[in-house]
Coordinates of C-alpha atoms and ligand atoms in Angstrom, one line a residue:
M1 CA -10.5 -2.4 -15.6
R2 CA -7.5 -0.7 -17.3
N3 CA -5.3 0.8 -14.6
F4 CA -5.3 0.3 -10.8
T5 CA -3.9 3.1 -8.8
C6 CA -6.5 3.9 -6.2
V7 CA -9.8 2.7 -4.6
H8 CA -12.0 4.3 -7.3
D9 CA -10.6 2.1 -10.0
L10 CA -12.2 -0.9 -8.4
G11 CA -15.8 0.3 -8.5
D12 CA -18.2 -1.3 -6.0
L13 CA -16.2 -2.4 -3.0
N14 CA -18.7 -4.9 -1.7
K15 CA -18.5 -6.6 -5.1
A16 CA -14.7 -6.5 -5.0
V17 CA -14.6 -8.1 -1.5
K18 CA -17.0 -10.8 -2.6
E19 CA -14.8 -11.5 -5.6
A20 CA -11.8 -11.7 -3.2
F21 CA -13.6 -14.3 -1.0
E22 CA -14.5 -16.4 -4.1
I23 CA -10.9 -16.4 -5.3
K24 CA -9.7 -17.3 -1.8
K25 CA -11.9 -20.4 -1.9
D26 CA -10.5 -21.5 -5.3
R27 CA -7.5 -19.5 -6.4
F28 CA -6.9 -21.7 -9.5
K29 CA -10.3 -21.3 -11.0
H30 CA -9.2 -18.8 -13.6
V31 CA -5.8 -20.4 -14.5
E32 CA -6.7 -20.2 -18.2
L33 CA -7.3 -16.4 -18.1
G34 CA -3.6 -15.5 -18.1
R35 CA -2.3 -18.1 -20.5
N36 CA 0.4 -16.6 -22.8
K37 CA 0.1 -13.2 -21.0
T38 CA 3.1 -11.6 -19.4
L39 CA 3.2 -9.5 -16.3
L40 CA 6.2 -7.2 -15.9
M41 CA 6.9 -6.0 -12.3
I42 CA 9.2 -3.0 -12.0
F43 CA 10.7 -2.2 -8.7
F44 CA 12.4 1.2 -8.0
N45 CA 12.3 0.2 -4.2
S46 CA 12.7 -2.9 -2.1
S47 CA 10.0 -5.3 -1.5
L48 CA 9.2 -8.7 0.1
R49 CA 5.4 -9.1 0.2
T50 CA 4.5 -7.2 -2.9
R51 CA 7.0 -9.0 -5.0
L52 CA 6.1 -12.5 -3.9
S53 CA 2.3 -12.1 -3.5
T54 CA 1.8 -10.4 -6.9
Q55 CA 4.0 -13.0 -8.6
K56 CA 2.0 -15.8 -6.9
A57 CA -1.3 -14.1 -7.9
A58 CA -0.1 -14.0 -11.5
M59 CA 0.9 -17.6 -11.4
N60 CA -2.5 -18.6 -10.0
L61 CA -4.0 -16.9 -13.2
G62 CA -1.6 -18.8 -15.5
M63 CA 0.5 -15.8 -16.4
N64 CA 4.2 -15.5 -17.0
T65 CA 6.1 -13.0 -14.9
I66 CA 9.2 -10.9 -15.3
V67 CA 10.6 -9.0 -12.4
L68 CA 13.0 -6.1 -12.8
D69 CA 14.8 -4.3 -10.0
I70 CA 15.8 -1.0 -11.5
N71 CA 18.6 -0.5 -8.9
Q72 CA 20.1 -4.0 -9.4
G73 CA 21.5 -4.3 -12.9
A74 CA 19.3 -2.0 -15.0
W75 CA 20.6 1.4 -16.2
K76 CA 20.1 4.2 -13.8
L77 CA 17.1 6.2 -15.1
E78 CA 16.7 9.9 -15.5
T79 CA 13.1 10.9 -14.8
E80 CA 13.1 14.6 -15.5
R81 CA 12.5 16.0 -19.0
G82 CA 14.9 18.7 -20.2
V83 CA 17.9 17.5 -18.2
I84 CA 21.2 17.5 -20.0
M85 CA 22.1 13.9 -19.4
D86 CA 25.8 14.3 -18.7
G87 CA 25.6 12.8 -15.2
D88 CA 25.4 9.3 -13.8
K89 CA 22.1 8.3 -15.5
P90 CA 22.6 6.7 -19.0
E91 CA 18.9 6.2 -19.8
H92 CA 15.7 8.2 -19.7
L93 CA 12.4 6.9 -18.3
L94 CA 10.8 8.2 -21.5
E95 CA 12.6 5.6 -23.6
A96 CA 12.7 2.9 -20.9
I97 CA 8.9 2.9 -20.4
P98 CA 7.7 2.2 -24.0
V99 CA 10.5 -0.4 -24.3
M100 CA 9.3 -2.2 -21.2
G101 CA 5.8 -2.1 -22.7
C102 CA 7.0 -4.0 -25.7
Y103 CA 7.8 -7.1 -23.6
C104 CA 4.6 -7.6 -21.6
D105 CA 0.8 -7.3 -21.4
I106 CA 0.5 -5.7 -18.0
I107 CA 3.0 -3.6 -15.9
G108 CA 3.1 -3.3 -12.1
V109 CA 5.2 -0.4 -10.7
R110 CA 6.6 0.3 -7.3
S111 CA 8.0 3.8 -7.0
F112 CA 7.9 5.5 -3.6
A113 CA 7.8 9.2 -2.8
K114 CA 11.2 10.7 -3.1
F115 CA 10.5 13.5 -0.6
E116 CA 12.5 15.9 -2.9
N117 CA 9.6 17.7 -4.4
K118 CA 6.1 17.5 -2.9
E119 CA 4.4 18.4 -6.1
E120 CA 6.3 15.7 -8.1
D121 CA 5.3 13.1 -5.4
Y122 CA 1.7 14.2 -5.1
T123 CA 1.1 14.4 -8.8
E124 CA 2.3 10.8 -9.1
M125 CA 4.8 11.7 -11.8
V126 CA 6.4 8.3 -12.2
I127 CA 3.4 6.0 -12.3
N128 CA 1.5 8.5 -14.5
Q129 CA 4.3 8.4 -17.0
F130 CA 4.0 4.6 -17.1
I131 CA 0.3 5.0 -17.7
K132 CA 0.9 7.5 -20.5
Y133 CA 3.9 6.0 -22.3
S134 CA 3.8 2.2 -21.8
G135 CA 0.8 1.4 -23.9
R136 CA -0.1 -1.2 -21.3
P137 CA -2.4 -1.4 -18.3
V138 CA -0.5 -0.3 -15.3
F139 CA -1.2 -1.1 -11.6
S140 CA 0.4 0.4 -8.5
M141 CA 2.6 -1.8 -6.3
E142 CA 3.0 1.3 -4.0
A143 CA 3.4 4.6 -5.7
A144 CA 4.3 8.0 -4.2
T145 CA 0.9 8.7 -2.5
R146 CA -0.9 5.3 -2.3
H147 CA -0.5 1.6 -1.8
P148 CA -3.9 0.3 -3.0
L149 CA -3.0 -3.5 -3.2
Q150 CA -2.1 -3.2 0.5
S151 CA -5.3 -1.3 1.4
F152 CA -7.5 -3.8 -0.5
A153 CA -5.8 -6.6 1.4
D154 CA -6.4 -4.7 4.7
L155 CA -10.1 -4.3 3.8
I156 CA -10.5 -8.0 3.0
T157 CA -8.8 -8.8 6.4
I158 CA -11.1 -6.5 8.3
E159 CA -14.1 -8.0 6.6
E160 CA -12.9 -11.5 7.6
Y161 CA -12.3 -10.6 11.2
K162 CA -14.9 -8.0 12.1
K163 CA -17.4 -9.0 14.8
T164 CA -19.8 -6.1 14.3
A165 CA -21.2 -4.6 11.1
R166 CA -19.6 -1.2 11.8
P167 CA -16.3 -1.9 13.6
K168 CA -14.2 0.9 15.1
V169 CA -10.9 1.1 13.1
V170 CA -8.1 3.2 14.4
L171 CA -5.1 4.2 12.3
T172 CA -2.3 5.1 14.7
W173 CA 1.0 6.8 13.9
A174 CA 4.0 5.1 15.6
P175 CA 7.7 6.0 15.8
H176 CA 10.3 4.9 13.3
P177 CA 14.0 6.0 12.8
R178 CA 13.6 6.7 9.1
A179 CA 11.4 9.1 7.1
L180 CA 8.7 6.9 5.6
P181 CA 6.2 7.8 2.8
Q182 CA 2.6 8.6 3.5
A183 CA 1.4 6.1 0.9
V184 CA 0.2 3.4 3.3
P185 CA -1.7 5.6 5.7
N186 CA -3.1 7.8 2.8
S187 CA -4.3 4.8 1.0
F188 CA -5.7 3.1 4.1
A189 CA -7.6 6.2 5.0
E190 CA -8.9 6.5 1.4
W191 CA -10.2 3.0 1.6
M192 CA -11.7 3.2 5.1
N193 CA -13.5 6.4 4.1
E194 CA -15.3 4.4 1.4
T195 CA -16.7 2.1 4.1
D196 CA -19.2 2.9 6.9
Y197 CA -16.8 1.8 9.6
D198 CA -16.2 4.2 12.6
F199 CA -12.8 5.4 11.4
V200 CA -10.4 7.3 13.6
I201 CA -6.8 8.6 12.9
T202 CA -4.5 9.3 15.8
H203 CA -1.0 11.0 15.5
P204 CA 1.1 13.6 17.2
K205 CA 0.4 17.2 16.1
G206 CA 2.2 18.0 12.9
Y207 CA 1.6 14.6 11.3
E208 CA -1.7 15.5 9.7
L209 CA -2.2 13.7 6.4
A210 CA -3.3 15.5 3.2
P211 CA -7.0 16.4 3.7
E212 CA -8.0 14.7 0.5
F213 CA -6.9 11.4 2.2
S214 CA -7.9 11.9 5.8
G215 CA -11.3 13.0 4.5
K216 CA -14.2 12.4 6.9
A217 CA -12.0 10.5 9.5
K218 CA -12.1 11.6 13.1
I219 CA -8.7 13.0 14.1
E220 CA -7.8 12.3 17.8
Y221 CA -4.5 13.6 19.1
D222 CA -4.8 11.6 22.3
Q223 CA -3.7 8.1 21.4
A224 CA -5.2 6.5 24.5
K225 CA -8.5 8.1 23.9
A226 CA -8.5 7.0 20.2
F227 CA -7.8 3.4 21.3
E228 CA -10.9 3.2 23.6
G229 CA -13.3 0.7 22.3
A230 CA -11.4 0.0 19.1
D231 CA -11.9 -3.2 17.2
F232 CA -8.9 -2.9 15.0
I233 CA -5.6 -1.1 15.6
Y234 CA -3.7 -0.3 12.4
A235 CA -0.2 1.0 13.2
K236 CA 2.0 2.8 10.7
N237 CA 4.8 5.4 10.7
W238 CA 4.9 8.2 8.2
A239 CA 6.9 11.4 7.8
A240 CA 5.3 14.8 8.0
Y241 CA 3.1 15.9 5.1
A242 CA 2.4 19.6 6.0
D243 CA 4.8 22.4 4.9
P244 CA 7.4 23.4 5.7
N245 CA 8.2 19.9 7.2
Y246 CA 7.3 17.7 4.2
G247 CA 9.2 14.4 4.4
Q248 CA 10.7 15.2 7.8
I249 CA 10.8 13.2 11.0
L250 CA 9.2 15.4 13.8
S251 CA 9.1 12.8 16.5
T252 CA 10.5 9.4 17.4
D253 CA 8.6 9.4 20.7
R254 CA 8.3 5.8 21.9
A255 CA 5.3 6.8 24.1
W256 CA 3.5 6.2 20.8
T257 CA 4.7 2.6 20.4
V258 CA 1.7 0.2 20.5
D259 CA 2.1 -1.9 23.7
E260 CA 0.0 -4.2 25.8
A261 CA -1.2 -1.4 28.2
K262 CA -2.6 0.5 25.2
M263 CA -4.2 -2.6 23.7
K264 CA -6.0 -3.1 27.0
L265 CA -7.9 0.1 26.3
T266 CA -9.5 -1.4 23.2
N267 CA -12.4 -3.8 22.7
N268 CA -9.9 -6.7 22.5
A269 CA -8.8 -5.2 19.2
Y270 CA -7.0 -7.0 16.4
F271 CA -3.5 -5.6 15.7
M272 CA -2.6 -4.9 12.0
H273 CA 0.4 -3.6 10.2
C274 CA 1.3 -3.8 6.5
L275 CA 4.9 -5.0 7.4
P276 CA 7.8 -4.7 7.3
V277 CA 7.6 -3.6 10.9
R278 CA 10.3 -2.5 13.4
R279 CA 9.6 -4.3 16.7
N280 CA 9.7 -2.2 19.8
M281 CA 9.5 1.0 17.8
I282 CA 6.1 0.6 16.1
V283 CA 4.9 -2.3 18.3
T284 CA 6.2 -4.4 21.2
D285 CA 7.1 -8.1 20.8
D286 CA 4.2 -9.0 23.1
V287 CA 1.6 -7.3 21.0
I288 CA 2.8 -8.5 17.6
E289 CA 3.2 -12.1 18.9
S290 CA -0.2 -12.0 20.7
P291 CA -3.2 -14.0 19.4
Q292 CA -4.9 -10.7 18.5
S293 CA -2.1 -9.9 16.0
I294 CA -3.3 -10.7 12.4
V295 CA -0.3 -9.3 10.5
I296 CA 0.5 -12.6 8.9
Q297 CA -3.1 -13.2 7.8
E298 CA -3.1 -9.6 6.5
A299 CA 0.1 -10.3 4.4
A300 CA -1.5 -13.5 3.1
N301 CA -4.4 -11.5 1.7
R302 CA -2.0 -9.6 -0.5
E303 CA -2.0 -12.6 -2.8
I304 CA -5.8 -12.3 -3.0
S305 CA -6.0 -8.6 -3.5
A306 CA -3.4 -8.8 -6.3
Q307 CA -5.3 -11.7 -7.9
V308 CA -8.6 -9.7 -8.0
V309 CA -6.8 -6.8 -9.6
L310 CA -4.9 -8.9 -12.2
K311 CA -8.0 -10.9 -13.0
R312 CA -10.0 -7.7 -13.7
I313 CA -7.2 -6.2 -15.8
L314 CA -6.9 -9.5 -17.8
E315 CA -10.6 -9.5 -18.4
G316 CA -10.3 -6.0 -19.9
L317 CA -7.5 -6.8 -22.3
Ligands
AN0_1 C1 7.5 1.3 3.2 C2 6.6 2.5 3.5 O1 6.5 2.8 4.6 O2 5.9 3.0 2.6 C3 6.8 0.1 2.6 C4 5.6 -0.4 3.3 C5 4.9 -1.4 2.6 N1 8.2 0.9 4.3 C6 9.5 1.0 4.5 O3 10.2 1.6 3.7 C7 10.1 0.5 5.8
CP2 N1 3.5 -4.5 2.8 C1 4.3 -4.4 1.7 O1 4.0 -3.9 0.6 O2 5.5 -5.1 1.9 P1 6.7 -5.1 0.9 O3 7.3 -3.7 1.0 O4 7.7 -6.1 1.5 O5 6.3 -5.4 -0.5

């Protein structure tokens, strides 16, 4: 595998999940694979899990890692071509990227949707420039439209906890005070649509995801109805996608918060969230602290999903 930006880069998902379980049993088996290889992780946005789990995965494979927070100490980067650079940005991405490529073997990039220009976000301008100009394999640590390392960890978690071959998995929108990207729900939907699970998305009207991501999922505007018989509840906030409201908050209605009463409608469902999560906005204290909450186990699987991805990229070097 050269680059990893979406589910299709991984090929057969059953094989990938099997590989994940093997790594989980013995995560130091391939410690020689990454010897003298350097991973560079570039963050344009904050992170706790992605930073730590990806670094840990690289260490399990014997790699060296360098982490750069663009907003803390690096030069502010211009991303647009043709701009007269007389403002506050001393360096252009088009020099910075090939320079970064000189110091490493693999590059991980986190670059969220900016919500300034839908086309720029949905054509994945930033990560695609890394792919084009770095000369190195590139993987997404959450780009503008997808968060594949998260979705892969989510799939591994569902495969670990499911009690039936074809569980009912419900992605529910929940309220949040800030405008959040669609990357996590887009990506989750994209991965769920590659399985044969019974996959349902529920959200208030106006929060429809891009059709290429919601795909064959059932859309249910009545959250209570969607929760009926669910085996997994996957909560997430996102800002509106559809024009003319792209990137806007249309609702902060706490009637959509996941609480115990709603969880009672499910088939004793597990509760999932990618974290970070705002308690009593997205989910109540009681639900996230309940035995059915598997958010920590889900986060732990980020190390595993990152390790499968790094292993496959190293094997292709
Ligand atoms: C980010 C998002 O919603 O995309 C990262 C989630 C992994 N969340 C926040 O910015 C709170
Ligand atoms: N879930 C996730 O990607 O978390 P961070 O933003 O903390 O990396």
